[in-house]
Each structure stands twice: as C-alpha cells, then as structure tokens.
Coordinates of C-alpha atoms and ligand atoms in Angstrom, one line a residue:
X1 CA 117.7 111.1 88.4
X2 CA 121.0 112.4 89.7
X3 CA 121.8 111.1 93.1
X4 CA 123.7 113.4 95.4
X5 CA 123.6 110.8 98.2
X6 CA 125.9 108.3 96.5
X7 CA 129.1 108.3 98.5
X8 CA 132.1 109.0 96.3
X9 CA 134.2 106.6 98.3
X10 CA 132.3 103.7 96.9
X11 CA 133.8 100.3 97.3
X12 CA 133.6 97.5 94.6
X13 CA 132.2 97.3 92.1
X14 CA 133.4 100.7 90.9
X15 CA 132.6 100.1 87.2
X16 CA 131.1 103.1 85.5
X17 CA 127.3 103.0 85.3
X18 CA 125.9 101.4 82.2
X19 CA 123.0 102.9 80.4
X20 CA 120.7 100.2 81.8
X21 CA 121.8 100.8 85.4
X22 CA 119.2 102.4 87.6
X23 CA 120.1 104.9 90.3
X24 CA 118.1 106.1 93.2
X25 CA 118.8 106.8 96.9
X26 CA 120.3 104.0 99.0
X27 CA 118.4 103.9 102.3
X28 CA 119.3 100.5 103.8
X29 CA 122.8 99.1 103.3
X30 CA 123.7 95.7 101.8
X31 CA 124.4 94.3 98.3
X32 CA 122.5 91.3 97.0
X33 CA 121.4 89.7 93.8
X34 CA 117.9 88.4 93.2
X35 CA 115.1 88.2 90.7
X36 CA 112.5 91.0 90.4
X37 CA 108.9 90.5 91.4
X38 CA 106.7 93.6 91.0
X39 CA 104.0 94.7 93.3
X40 CA 100.7 94.4 91.5
X41 CA 98.9 97.7 91.0
X42 CA 95.7 98.4 93.0
X43 CA 92.5 97.1 91.5
X44 CA 90.4 99.7 89.8
X45 CA 86.7 99.8 90.5
X46 CA 84.6 98.2 87.7
X47 CA 82.5 100.8 85.8
X48 CA 79.1 101.2 87.4
X49 CA 77.5 100.5 84.0
X50 CA 79.5 97.3 83.5
X51 CA 77.2 94.4 82.3
X52 CA 77.7 90.7 82.2
X53 CA 79.1 89.4 78.9
X54 CA 76.4 88.6 76.3
X55 CA 75.0 85.1 76.7
X56 CA 76.0 84.7 80.4
X57 CA 73.1 84.0 82.8
X58 CA 72.8 85.0 86.4
X59 CA 73.8 81.5 87.4
X60 CA 76.9 81.7 85.2
X61 CA 77.9 85.0 86.8
X62 CA 77.3 83.6 90.3
X63 CA 79.4 80.5 89.4
X64 CA 82.2 82.8 88.4
X65 CA 82.0 84.5 91.8
X66 CA 82.1 81.3 93.8
X67 CA 84.9 80.0 91.6
X68 CA 86.9 83.2 92.2
X69 CA 86.3 83.0 96.0
X70 CA 87.7 79.4 95.9
X71 CA 90.8 80.6 94.0
X72 CA 91.4 83.5 96.4
X73 CA 90.9 81.4 99.5
X74 CA 93.3 78.7 98.1
X75 CA 95.9 81.4 97.3
X76 CA 95.8 83.0 100.7
X77 CA 95.8 79.7 102.5
X78 CA 98.8 78.6 100.6
X79 CA 100.6 81.8 101.4
X80 CA 99.7 81.6 105.0
X81 CA 101.5 78.2 105.2
X82 CA 104.7 79.8 104.0
X83 CA 104.9 82.4 106.9
X84 CA 104.5 82.5 110.6
X85 CA 103.4 84.9 113.4
X86 CA 101.3 88.0 112.6
X87 CA 101.7 87.5 108.9
X88 CA 100.1 84.1 109.1
X89 CA 97.3 85.3 111.2
X90 CA 96.5 88.2 108.8
X91 CA 96.5 85.8 105.8
X92 CA 94.5 83.1 107.5
X93 CA 91.8 85.7 108.6
X94 CA 91.6 87.1 105.0
X95 CA 91.4 83.6 103.5
X96 CA 88.5 82.9 105.9
X97 CA 86.7 86.0 104.9
X98 CA 87.1 85.1 101.2
X99 CA 85.4 81.8 101.8
X100 CA 82.6 83.3 103.8
X101 CA 79.5 83.0 101.5
X102 CA 78.0 86.3 102.8
X103 CA 79.8 88.4 100.2
X104 CA 79.0 86.0 97.3
X105 CA 75.3 85.8 98.3
X106 CA 75.1 89.6 98.6
X107 CA 76.6 90.0 95.2
X108 CA 74.2 87.4 93.7
X109 CA 71.3 89.6 94.6
X110 CA 72.9 92.4 92.6
X111 CA 73.2 90.3 89.4
X112 CA 69.4 90.6 88.6
X113 CA 69.7 93.6 86.3
X114 CA 72.5 92.2 84.2
X115 CA 75.4 93.6 86.2
X116 CA 78.7 91.9 85.7
X117 CA 80.0 89.6 88.4
X118 CA 82.9 92.1 88.9
X119 CA 80.6 95.0 89.5
X120 CA 78.3 93.0 91.7
X121 CA 81.2 91.9 93.9
X122 CA 82.5 95.4 94.1
X123 CA 79.2 96.9 95.3
X124 CA 78.4 94.1 97.7
X125 CA 81.9 94.3 99.2
X126 CA 81.5 98.1 99.6
X127 CA 78.2 97.8 101.4
X128 CA 79.5 95.1 103.8
X129 CA 82.7 97.0 104.5
X130 CA 80.6 100.1 105.3
X131 CA 78.4 98.2 107.7
X132 CA 81.6 97.0 109.5
X133 CA 83.0 100.5 109.6
X134 CA 79.8 101.8 111.1
X135 CA 80.1 99.4 114.0
X136 CA 83.5 100.9 115.0
X137 CA 86.1 99.3 117.3
X138 CA 87.3 95.8 116.4
X139 CA 84.5 95.2 113.9
X140 CA 85.2 98.6 112.3
X141 CA 88.8 97.5 111.7
X142 CA 87.6 94.5 109.7
X143 CA 86.3 96.9 107.0
X144 CA 89.8 97.0 105.5
X145 CA 89.9 93.2 105.3
X146 CA 86.6 93.2 103.3
X147 CA 88.0 95.8 100.9
X148 CA 91.1 93.6 100.5
X149 CA 88.9 90.5 99.7
X150 CA 86.8 92.6 97.4
X151 CA 89.9 93.6 95.4
X152 CA 91.2 90.1 95.3
X153 CA 87.9 88.7 94.0
X154 CA 87.7 91.3 91.3
X155 CA 91.3 90.6 90.3
X156 CA 90.6 86.8 90.1
X157 CA 87.4 87.5 88.0
X158 CA 89.5 89.6 85.6
X159 CA 92.3 87.0 85.5
X160 CA 95.0 89.6 86.7
X161 CA 97.5 89.4 89.5
X162 CA 96.1 89.9 93.0
X163 CA 96.9 93.3 94.5
X164 CA 99.6 93.6 97.0
X165 CA 102.8 91.6 97.6
X166 CA 103.7 89.2 94.8
X167 CA 104.2 85.5 95.5
X168 CA 106.6 84.1 92.9
X169 CA 107.5 81.1 95.0
X170 CA 111.1 82.0 95.6
X171 CA 113.0 84.8 97.4
X172 CA 112.8 88.0 95.3
X173 CA 113.7 91.7 95.0
X174 CA 110.4 93.6 95.5
X175 CA 109.9 96.4 93.0
X176 CA 107.1 98.8 93.7
X177 CA 106.0 102.5 93.3
X178 CA 106.1 102.8 97.1
X179 CA 104.8 100.7 100.0
X180 CA 101.8 101.7 102.2
X181 CA 102.1 100.7 105.9
X182 CA 99.3 98.1 105.2
X183 CA 101.5 96.4 102.5
X184 CA 104.2 95.9 105.0
X185 CA 102.3 93.8 107.5
X186 CA 102.9 90.6 105.7
X187 CA 106.3 91.4 104.2
X188 CA 108.6 88.5 105.0
X189 CA 112.3 89.2 105.0
X190 CA 113.1 85.6 104.2
X191 CA 111.2 86.1 100.9
X192 CA 111.9 89.8 100.1
X193 CA 115.7 90.1 99.9
X194 CA 115.8 93.7 98.8
X195 CA 113.4 96.6 98.1
X196 CA 113.4 99.0 95.1
X197 CA 110.9 101.7 94.8
X198 CA 110.4 104.4 92.1
X199 CA 109.0 106.8 94.7
X200 CA 109.4 107.3 98.4
X201 CA 112.1 109.3 100.2
X202 CA 114.8 108.3 102.7
X203 CA 112.4 108.8 105.7
X204 CA 109.4 107.1 104.0
X205 CA 107.7 104.1 105.4
X206 CA 109.5 101.9 102.9
X207 CA 112.9 103.1 104.0
X208 CA 112.1 102.8 107.7
X209 CA 110.7 99.3 107.1
X210 CA 113.7 98.2 105.1
X211 CA 116.1 99.3 107.8
X212 CA 113.9 97.5 110.4
X213 CA 114.1 94.3 108.5
X214 CA 117.7 94.7 107.7
X215 CA 117.3 94.3 103.9
X216 CA 119.0 96.5 101.3
X217 CA 116.8 99.1 99.8
X218 CA 116.9 101.8 97.1
X219 CA 114.1 104.4 96.9
X220 CA 113.4 107.3 94.6
X221 CA 114.5 105.3 91.5
X222 CA 112.1 106.4 88.8
X223 CA 113.6 103.9 86.2
X224 CA 112.6 101.0 88.5
X225 CA 109.3 101.0 86.7
X226 CA 111.1 99.6 83.6
X227 CA 112.1 96.4 85.5
X228 CA 110.1 93.3 84.6
X229 CA 109.3 90.3 86.6
X230 CA 111.9 87.6 86.7
X231 CA 114.9 89.7 85.6
X232 CA 118.0 89.3 87.8
X233 CA 119.3 92.5 89.4
X234 CA 122.2 93.5 91.7
X235 CA 120.9 95.9 94.4
X236 CA 123.3 98.1 96.3
X237 CA 121.4 99.7 99.2
X238 CA 124.4 101.9 100.2
X239 CA 125.0 103.6 96.9
X240 CA 121.5 103.5 95.6
X241 CA 122.3 101.4 92.5
X242 CA 120.2 98.7 90.8
X243 CA 122.0 96.8 88.0
X244 CA 120.0 94.4 85.7
X245 CA 121.8 91.3 84.5
X246 CA 124.7 91.5 86.9
X247 CA 128.3 90.9 85.8
X248 CA 130.8 88.5 87.4
X249 CA 132.2 91.4 89.4
X250 CA 128.8 92.2 90.8
X251 CA 128.2 88.6 91.7
X252 CA 131.6 88.5 93.5
X253 CA 130.7 91.7 95.3
X254 CA 127.4 90.4 96.5
X255 CA 129.3 87.3 97.9
X256 CA 131.7 89.7 99.6
X257 CA 128.9 91.7 101.2
X258 CA 127.5 88.5 102.7
X259 CA 130.8 87.7 104.3
X260 CA 131.2 91.3 105.5
X261 CA 127.9 91.3 107.3
X262 CA 128.9 88.2 109.1
X263 CA 132.0 90.1 110.3
X264 CA 130.0 92.6 112.4
X265 CA 130.6 92.2 116.1
X266 CA 127.4 91.4 118.1
X267 CA 126.4 94.3 120.4
X268 CA 127.4 93.6 124.0
X269 CA 124.9 96.0 125.6
X270 CA 127.1 99.1 126.2
X271 CA 127.5 101.7 123.4
X272 CA 130.9 103.3 123.7
X273 CA 133.7 105.0 121.7
X274 CA 137.2 103.5 121.5
X275 CA 138.3 105.7 124.4
X276 CA 135.5 104.4 126.6
X277 CA 133.2 107.5 126.2
X278 CA 129.7 106.0 126.6
X279 CA 126.8 106.7 124.2
X280 CA 123.7 104.7 125.0
X281 CA 122.4 102.8 122.0
X282 CA 118.6 102.5 122.3
X283 CA 115.8 101.1 120.2
X284 CA 112.9 102.6 118.3
X285 CA 109.8 100.6 118.8
X286 CA 106.1 100.8 117.9
X287 CA 104.8 98.1 120.2
X288 CA 105.5 94.9 122.1
X289 CA 106.7 92.9 119.1
X290 CA 109.5 95.5 118.4
X291 CA 110.3 95.5 122.1
X292 CA 111.2 91.8 121.9
X293 CA 113.5 92.5 118.9
X294 CA 115.1 95.3 120.9
X295 CA 115.8 92.9 123.8
X296 CA 117.2 90.4 121.4
X297 CA 119.5 93.1 119.9
X298 CA 120.8 93.9 123.5
X299 CA 119.5 97.5 123.2
X300 CA 120.2 99.6 126.3
X301 CA 116.5 100.5 126.4
X302 CA 114.0 102.3 124.2
X303 CA 114.8 105.8 122.9
X304 CA 111.5 106.2 121.0
X305 CA 108.3 104.3 121.7
X306 CA 105.9 105.5 119.0
X307 CA 102.6 105.0 120.8
X308 CA 100.4 106.1 117.9
X309 CA 101.3 102.8 116.2
X310 CA 99.2 101.0 118.8
X311 CA 96.1 102.9 117.7
X312 CA 96.4 103.5 113.9
X313 CA 93.1 102.6 112.2
X314 CA 91.1 103.2 115.4
X315 CA 88.0 105.3 115.2
X316 CA 87.7 105.9 118.9
X317 CA 90.1 106.9 121.7
X318 CA 91.5 103.8 123.4
X319 CA 90.4 103.6 127.1
X320 CA 92.9 104.4 129.8
X321 CA 92.8 100.7 130.9
X322 CA 93.6 99.6 127.4
X323 CA 96.5 101.9 127.2
X324 CA 97.8 100.9 130.6
X325 CA 97.9 97.3 129.5
X326 CA 99.7 98.2 126.2
X327 CA 102.3 100.3 127.9
X328 CA 102.8 97.8 130.7
X329 CA 103.5 95.1 128.2
X330 CA 106.4 97.2 126.7
X331 CA 107.7 98.5 130.1
X332 CA 107.8 94.9 131.4
X333 CA 110.3 94.0 128.7
X334 CA 112.8 96.6 130.1
X335 CA 113.1 96.2 133.9
X336 CA 115.5 98.8 135.3
X337 CA 116.1 100.2 131.8
X338 CA 115.1 103.4 130.1
X339 CA 112.0 103.6 128.0
X340 CA 111.3 106.9 126.3
X341 CA 107.7 107.0 125.4
X342 CA 106.4 109.6 123.0
X343 CA 102.8 110.8 123.4
X344 CA 100.5 110.3 120.4
X345 CA 102.1 111.7 117.2
X346 CA 98.9 111.8 115.1
X347 CA 98.4 113.8 112.0
X348 CA 100.1 114.2 108.6
X349 CA 101.1 110.7 107.4
X350 CA 99.7 109.1 110.6
X351 CA 96.0 110.2 110.9
X352 CA 94.0 109.0 113.9
X353 CA 90.3 109.4 113.3
X354 CA 89.6 110.3 116.9
X355 CA 92.3 113.0 117.0
X356 CA 93.0 114.6 113.7
X357 CA 91.1 116.3 110.9
X358 CA 91.5 115.0 107.4
X359 CA 90.5 118.2 105.6
X360 CA 93.6 120.3 106.3
X361 CA 95.3 121.8 103.2
X362 CA 98.8 121.1 104.5
X363 CA 98.6 118.3 107.0
X364 CA 102.4 118.2 107.7
X365 CA 102.0 121.9 108.8
X366 CA 98.7 121.4 110.6
X367 CA 97.3 120.1 113.8
X368 CA 99.7 117.2 114.5
X369 CA 101.7 115.8 117.4
X370 CA 101.5 117.9 120.5
X371 CA 99.2 120.4 118.7
X372 CA 96.3 118.0 118.8
X373 CA 96.2 118.7 122.5
X374 CA 95.2 122.4 121.8
X375 CA 91.8 121.2 120.7
X376 CA 91.6 117.8 122.5
X377 CA 93.6 118.2 125.6
X378 CA 91.8 115.5 127.5
X379 CA 93.2 112.8 125.1
X380 CA 96.7 113.9 126.2
X381 CA 95.8 114.1 129.8
X382 CA 94.3 110.5 129.6
X383 CA 97.4 109.2 127.9
X384 CA 99.7 110.7 130.6
X385 CA 97.5 109.2 133.3
X386 CA 97.8 105.8 131.6
X387 CA 101.5 106.1 131.3
X388 CA 101.9 107.0 135.0
X389 CA 99.7 104.0 136.1
X390 CA 101.7 101.7 133.9
X391 CA 105.0 103.1 135.1
X392 CA 104.0 102.6 138.7
X393 CA 103.1 99.0 138.0
X394 CA 106.4 98.1 136.3
X395 CA 110.1 98.7 136.9
X396 CA 111.2 100.5 133.7
X397 CA 112.8 103.9 134.0
X398 CA 110.0 105.7 132.0
X399 CA 110.7 109.0 130.3
X400 CA 108.0 110.9 128.4
X401 CA 108.3 113.3 125.5
X402 CA 106.0 115.2 123.2
X403 CA 106.3 115.3 119.4
X404 CA 106.1 118.5 117.2
X405 CA 107.1 121.0 119.8
X406 CA 107.7 124.4 118.2
X407 CA 108.2 126.8 121.2
X408 CA 109.5 126.9 124.7
X409 CA 106.0 127.7 125.9
X410 CA 104.7 124.5 124.4
X411 CA 107.5 122.6 126.0
X412 CA 106.7 124.2 129.4
X413 CA 103.0 123.4 129.0
X414 CA 103.8 119.7 128.2
X415 CA 106.2 119.3 131.0
X416 CA 103.7 120.9 133.4
X417 CA 101.0 118.4 132.4
X418 CA 103.5 115.5 132.8
X419 CA 104.4 116.7 136.3
X420 CA 100.7 117.0 137.2
X421 CA 100.3 113.4 136.2
X422 CA 103.2 112.5 138.5
X423 CA 105.7 111.6 135.8
X424 CA 109.3 112.4 136.9
X425 CA 111.3 112.7 133.6
X426 CA 109.8 114.8 130.9
X427 CA 111.2 116.2 127.7
X428 CA 110.3 117.1 124.2
X429 CA 111.2 116.1 120.6
X430 CA 113.1 118.6 118.6
X431 CA 111.9 118.2 115.1
X432 CA 110.9 121.7 114.1
X433 CA 113.7 124.2 113.3
X434 CA 112.2 126.8 115.7
X435 CA 112.6 124.3 118.6
X436 CA 116.2 123.6 117.6
X437 CA 117.0 127.3 117.6
X438 CA 115.4 128.0 120.9
X439 CA 116.6 124.8 122.6
X440 CA 118.3 126.8 125.4
X441 CA 114.9 128.1 126.5
X442 CA 113.3 124.7 126.0
X443 CA 115.8 123.3 128.5
X444 CA 114.5 125.7 131.1
X445 CA 111.7 123.2 131.7
X446 CA 112.6 120.0 129.7
X447 CA 114.7 117.4 131.5
X448 CA 115.9 116.1 128.1
X449 CA 115.3 116.5 124.4
X450 CA 115.4 114.0 121.5
X451 CA 116.1 115.1 118.0
X452 CA 113.6 113.8 115.5
X453 CA 115.8 114.2 112.5
X454 CA 113.2 112.8 110.0
X455 CA 110.9 115.7 110.6
X456 CA 113.6 118.2 111.4
X457 CA 115.0 117.5 107.9
X458 CA 111.7 117.8 106.2
X459 CA 110.9 121.1 108.0
X460 CA 114.4 122.6 107.7
X461 CA 114.6 121.8 104.0
X462 CA 110.9 122.5 103.3
X463 CA 110.8 119.1 101.6
X464 CA 108.0 116.5 102.1
X465 CA 109.7 113.4 103.6
X466 CA 107.4 111.1 101.6
X467 CA 108.3 112.6 98.2
X468 CA 111.0 110.6 96.3
X469 CA 111.7 113.4 93.9
X470 CA 112.9 115.6 96.8
X471 CA 115.1 113.0 98.4
X472 CA 118.3 115.0 97.7
X473 CA 116.9 117.8 99.9
X474 CA 115.3 115.4 102.4
X475 CA 118.7 114.2 103.6
X476 CA 119.9 114.6 107.2
X477 CA 123.4 115.1 105.9
X478 CA 122.3 118.5 104.7
X479 CA 124.6 121.0 106.4
X480 CA 121.7 123.1 107.6
X481 CA 120.2 120.2 109.5
X482 CA 123.6 119.3 111.0
X483 CA 124.1 122.9 112.1
X484 CA 120.8 122.7 114.0
X485 CA 121.9 119.5 115.6
X486 CA 125.1 121.2 116.7
X487 CA 123.1 124.1 118.1
X488 CA 121.0 121.7 120.2
X489 CA 124.1 119.8 121.3
X490 CA 125.6 123.0 122.6
X491 CA 122.4 124.0 124.4
X492 CA 122.3 120.6 126.0
X493 CA 125.8 120.8 127.3
X494 CA 125.1 124.3 128.7
X495 CA 121.8 123.4 130.3
X496 CA 121.6 123.4 134.0
X497 CA 119.6 120.8 135.9
X498 CA 117.8 122.2 138.9
X499 CA 116.5 120.0 141.7
X500 CA 112.9 121.2 140.8
X501 CA 112.9 120.1 137.2
X502 CA 115.2 117.2 137.4
X503 CA 113.8 113.7 137.3
X504 CA 116.0 110.7 136.7
X505 CA 117.5 112.6 133.8
X506 CA 119.5 114.5 136.4
X507 CA 122.4 112.9 138.0
X508 CA 123.6 112.0 134.6
X509 CA 126.4 113.9 133.0
X510 CA 125.1 114.4 129.4
X511 CA 128.7 114.5 128.2
X512 CA 129.8 111.2 129.5
X513 CA 126.5 109.4 130.3
X514 CA 128.1 108.5 133.6
X515 CA 126.5 109.2 137.0
X516 CA 127.7 112.5 138.5
X517 CA 127.4 113.8 142.0
X518 CA 126.9 117.5 141.1
X519 CA 124.1 117.0 138.6
X520 CA 124.3 120.6 137.6
X521 CA 125.7 120.7 134.1
X522 CA 124.4 119.2 130.9
X523 CA 121.1 117.6 130.0
X524 CA 120.6 114.6 127.7
X525 CA 120.3 115.2 123.9
X526 CA 119.2 112.1 122.1
X527 CA 118.6 111.5 118.4
X528 CA 115.8 109.1 117.5
X529 CA 115.3 109.9 113.8
X530 CA 116.6 107.6 111.1
X531 CA 119.9 109.5 111.1
X532 CA 120.9 107.6 114.2
X533 CA 120.9 104.4 112.3
X534 CA 123.4 105.6 109.8
X535 CA 126.8 104.4 111.2
X536 CA 128.8 107.3 109.6
X537 CA 126.3 109.9 110.7
X538 CA 126.1 108.4 114.2
X539 CA 129.8 109.3 114.6
X540 CA 129.1 112.9 113.4
X541 CA 126.1 113.2 115.8
X542 CA 128.1 112.2 118.8
X543 CA 130.8 114.7 117.7
X544 CA 128.1 117.4 117.6
X545 CA 127.2 116.7 121.2
X546 CA 124.5 114.1 121.0
X547 CA 124.5 111.8 124.1
X548 CA 122.3 108.9 123.1
X549 CA 121.2 107.3 119.8
X550 CA 118.0 105.5 119.2
X551 CA 117.3 103.4 116.1
X552 CA 115.8 100.3 114.7
X553 CA 117.2 97.4 116.6
X554 CA 118.7 96.0 113.4
X555 CA 121.1 98.9 113.1
X556 CA 122.5 98.8 116.6
X557 CA 125.2 96.3 115.8
X558 CA 126.7 98.3 112.8
X559 CA 126.4 101.6 114.6
X560 CA 128.1 100.2 117.7
X561 CA 130.9 98.7 115.6
X562 CA 131.7 102.0 113.9
X563 CA 131.4 104.1 117.0
X564 CA 134.1 101.9 118.6
X565 CA 136.5 102.8 115.9
X566 CA 136.8 106.5 117.0
X567 CA 137.6 108.4 120.1
X568 CA 135.5 111.4 121.3
X569 CA 138.2 113.8 120.0
X570 CA 138.2 112.1 116.6
X571 CA 134.4 112.2 116.5
X572 CA 134.5 115.9 117.3
X573 CA 137.1 116.6 114.6
X574 CA 135.1 114.7 112.0
X575 CA 131.9 116.5 113.1
X576 CA 133.6 119.9 112.8
X577 CA 134.7 119.2 109.3
X578 CA 131.4 117.7 108.3
X579 CA 129.2 120.5 109.7
X580 CA 131.3 123.1 107.7
X581 CA 130.8 121.3 104.4
X582 CA 128.9 123.2 101.7
X583 CA 126.7 120.3 100.6
X584 CA 125.3 117.1 101.8
X585 CA 127.4 115.1 99.3
X586 CA 130.6 116.8 100.7
X587 CA 129.5 116.2 104.2
X588 CA 129.1 112.5 103.5
X589 CA 132.3 112.2 101.6
X590 CA 134.3 113.9 104.4
X591 CA 132.9 111.6 107.0
X592 CA 133.6 108.5 105.0
X593 CA 137.2 109.6 104.3
X594 CA 137.7 109.7 108.0
X595 CA 136.0 106.3 108.7
X596 CA 137.8 103.6 106.7
X597 CA 136.0 101.0 108.8
X598 CA 132.9 101.7 106.7
X599 CA 134.7 100.4 103.6
X600 CA 136.0 97.3 105.5
X601 CA 132.5 96.4 106.7
X602 CA 130.9 97.2 103.4
X603 CA 128.6 99.8 105.0
Ligands
PEP1 C1 111.4 112.0 113.5 O1 110.7 112.8 113.0 O2 112.6 111.9 113.3 C2 110.8 110.9 114.3 C3 111.6 110.1 115.0 O3 109.5 110.8 114.4 P1 108.6 110.1 113.2 O4 109.5 109.5 112.2 O5 107.7 109.1 113.9 O6 107.8 111.3 112.7
MG2 MG1 108.7 113.0 113.7

C-alpha cells in the first residue's frame, strides 16, 4: 500500500525501494535487523463430528491427551524460566493449569462415543471455562486461562505451533496480523526487538505497546504476511519500511541507529524549550507498574491514568475500597506531583461487562466513556468517591477528567459531580470534534482540558483507529486535526479562571506553566494522545498552544531532547506553517525540514 506517512526527509539508507521491500506505517522509531518469527494463528475448533482415527482405542486417545498436557506444561515452564515479573507469573500459572489432571479426566469421559482426543479436550475445556466464568470475580477471570490451555493442548495434539507468541530461542522480529491486548502480557522486549503487523493502525494496541516498550514497529503492512520464519529483515520504525535480506548499507544503518539512541540525553525532570519556556512532560499509565516506569523516566507526574485498565475483564463493578487501594498505590508514587486520573473509559475497544453493552451496531459511536454515566450514574459517583478518599490519604496533586465529552453541558455535569465529591481540579478530555469546537464554552466550567488525539483523529477523519487500511487518514498530522488542536489552544489561552471554578489548576499561567499571582488568564491544555510521543509533533503542539504533554514514559527522553532544540517563537513559526499545510505528508515534511535534530538523532 502507499504510505503517506513516510517522511520525505528520510535519512540513510535512501536506496530506492526494491520489489521485495515491504512498506507500512512506521509507528515506533528505531532501525534494527533481526530474524522473523511469526505469531501462530489462533487454533480452530475441531469439528463436532470429529472422530478418533480408526484403530485407536479410548486408552490410546487418553494417552495422547496426557502426553500433550506434558508437552504443553514443559513448554510453558521452559518459557517461564526465560522471563521475569508478571510474564513469569502468567506463564507459570498457565503451566500449572496444563498439568492439572481435571481437564484430561473430563475429556476422557467424552471419549466414550469415539470422539477424537482433540474434540474431547475442546469440549471439556469449554465446559470448565464456562463453570469458572459463572463464578465471576477472580475465578471468572481464570476462564481465559482455561481457553488458552485448551488451545495449546489441541495444537499439541495436532502437532502444530502453539497459538500466541513464538519462542524461537533467540531475539526476533515479531510478525503478526495484529496483537490483542492479551498477547502483549508476556511480550518481552529483550526477545522481541521489533514488531511488524499486516493490520492495525497508528493508534492501535500494537502501536501503543511498541512505543511503551521502546521497540521499532511498522503496522498496516499487508505484505508482511509473505515473510517466513527465520528470514532476516531490516525494520525501520520511523519510515515504515521492512527490507528482507538487508544489504551492507542497511546493516551499517542499524549500527548507526544503535549509536544514535545512546546519544539521547537523559531527561532531568523539567520539560522546557531552549528559551526556558516550560512544558511539563508527563507519563501515560494504566496502573502501578507503569507508575514505576514513569518515576524511573523522571516524568513530572502523570498526564493520563487510564483507570479502566485496572478493571478490564471484570464482570462486576470493583468496590470503592478496592478502587481506593488501587488509586492510592499510584498516587503514592507521585508525592507532591500531578496525577491526572481519567474516569472509566469503557466501551468500543475497551468493553467492561459491568458497564457497557456488547450489542451496539457502532460501538465507537455508542455508549462509551462519560456516556456510560447516563445509564449507570452510580458507577461514576462511586469512582469519584474512591478517587477523593485516595486523594485525601496521599500527597499527590490529583486532577480528574472525563473521557468522550461531546458538549459543554456534559462537561458542566461532570465537573459538578466532581465538586460534589470534594475534588478540587476537574477537567475533561477533548477527543470529539464537537468538544474541540466548543472548547471556549467547556472552559466555562472545566479547570483544564486534555486532548485525546487518538480518538480526536478517529472522529475527525471518520476513520476507525484500529483499521490498518485507514491509517493514512488516522494520522494526527492531518491538517484538520491540527486545526482543532489550534482552536483548543486558543480557547485555553483566552479562558479565564474564576475563584469559584479554580482548583490547583488556577494559579498556573497556561502559557508559561509558571506560578502566577493574578491567576486570571489561561487554563491548561494538555495532550495525552499518542501524538504527544512524536518528538516532531510535540514541537508543533506546543506551538499551537498546548501547555503539557503526556506520553508513554519511554518517549519522554526523545521528546524532551527535541523540544530543547527550539524556542517558543520557533515552535510557533513551525506550527503556523504546519497547520496551513494541505496534507498530512506536507505537514510532516515541513516540520522535519525545520527540525534537523530529528535527522541527527535518527528519529
Ligand atoms: C486518546 O483518545 O487520545 C486517548 C488518550 O485515550 P485512549 O487512547 O485511551 O482512547
Ligand atoms: Mg480516547
């Protein structure tokens, strides 16, 4: 496919593309060389009528099942030994389940009528998983593990690769159609040195994960399906190129990239431009583990705490006490620092059984984010109560915001609920074009806003963020998206803080980020979508009036380094030229022409 996102100021190697070269969208920078290992496809259900091969007795089929269980357990145990932390826990727990005789015995009972071992395991696994699911809570969550073991056993019985991540025994370039959040739990960046997917867009889970892990990634590359295991490829995660059988020039370039990444200056904890203008650099987190990474990266706080990640897969609403303990664990990591917590953003690609419907025709346009409170208000009220209790128990500077706000009325309603809960600093995300266009009215009640450029792009361009084939549209460099950001930046600068609505967001001059005595002009405008992690786009966003940037912790160092190469005047000049560009490709080219440091650092 053609790729409008490849910057035309590409650094080496600039050789013309060969016919075997694969192009996609570069979503996480870096250039590396490694061998391909493909993600095995999901295991298909055995036909309900599948019978044991002629001549095989029930005992033979049962022996096949117990042999397969031993193979699966050994495989998982061996893999567990190669990793640590959560990944190890997940693999050890699954290995234990594979060796548990319950499933094999349940399957044995089904072999009586001549069913194949594969079919018997499938049915027994389904029935056990359904029993777990019916129990709900922690036990309910184990249903997924049973499905996983079921699939692994059937793969072993069939003699095909186990589903999920490959294990070639050496670091590799992972090639897949796309990655589901579940696939990513055990993805080890020491093993997976780059990601290439045939589907998935720039804001897909794969792209977000790759940036979080700091590994190069190319998505929406349909030709990736032609790559076979073991072939050596050069992956350029900036330009979206994958080149099989790399030349000497590409090998030299991968070596250069390794040296360039070492040249990045560690972040010292204050985001600023070369003239001293401060732009706080914050982290996006989904829980306490990410909080630790944010602290390690010297992040100035948290600009987006995606609370729904704590509860994905849950059937029931978490209790207020449980929430308090989860929020406190995160707040405790940032004493005296800002933590912007987003209330549950359930729906669309992040369903929560206790909050969202799964039968909507267009989930991205349905009851998601703040809208879930229209039907289930108490869930939001409970969450706000939990946040306030956790806030009072810790020393973080807690700000709260709602996702998927479309109107000023909704913003006022949310801010009102937050105030009733006793929360002092309350804002909304701007991720729907209507909210961007009416930002001035939203600022009448909101203490701050944060631009969710992932959704803002999908809704502005009417392009599903998960769809690789629409990635050229789903691009935050699209001039329409940047014009909306500019509009919100202007509204933020013009917004007036009144004593009544101001929390700790007041007293901060949104233009300089510095404490101000008057506290009357300007309210903070953050960006917490993936756009903030793109060092070139970060400069443009600041030039458009954005006052803070929040991103995956891994990106902070590169964003900080590039921001320090420009003054505010220069950022504004670049932004003015970029926002007037006719296309996303032009916008990108113009920004890169003004930012030679990107080339120097290989970004
Ligand atoms: C966004 O939409 O930009 C955002 C930050 O929210 P999420 O990616 O969680 O939808
Ligand atoms: Mg969003």
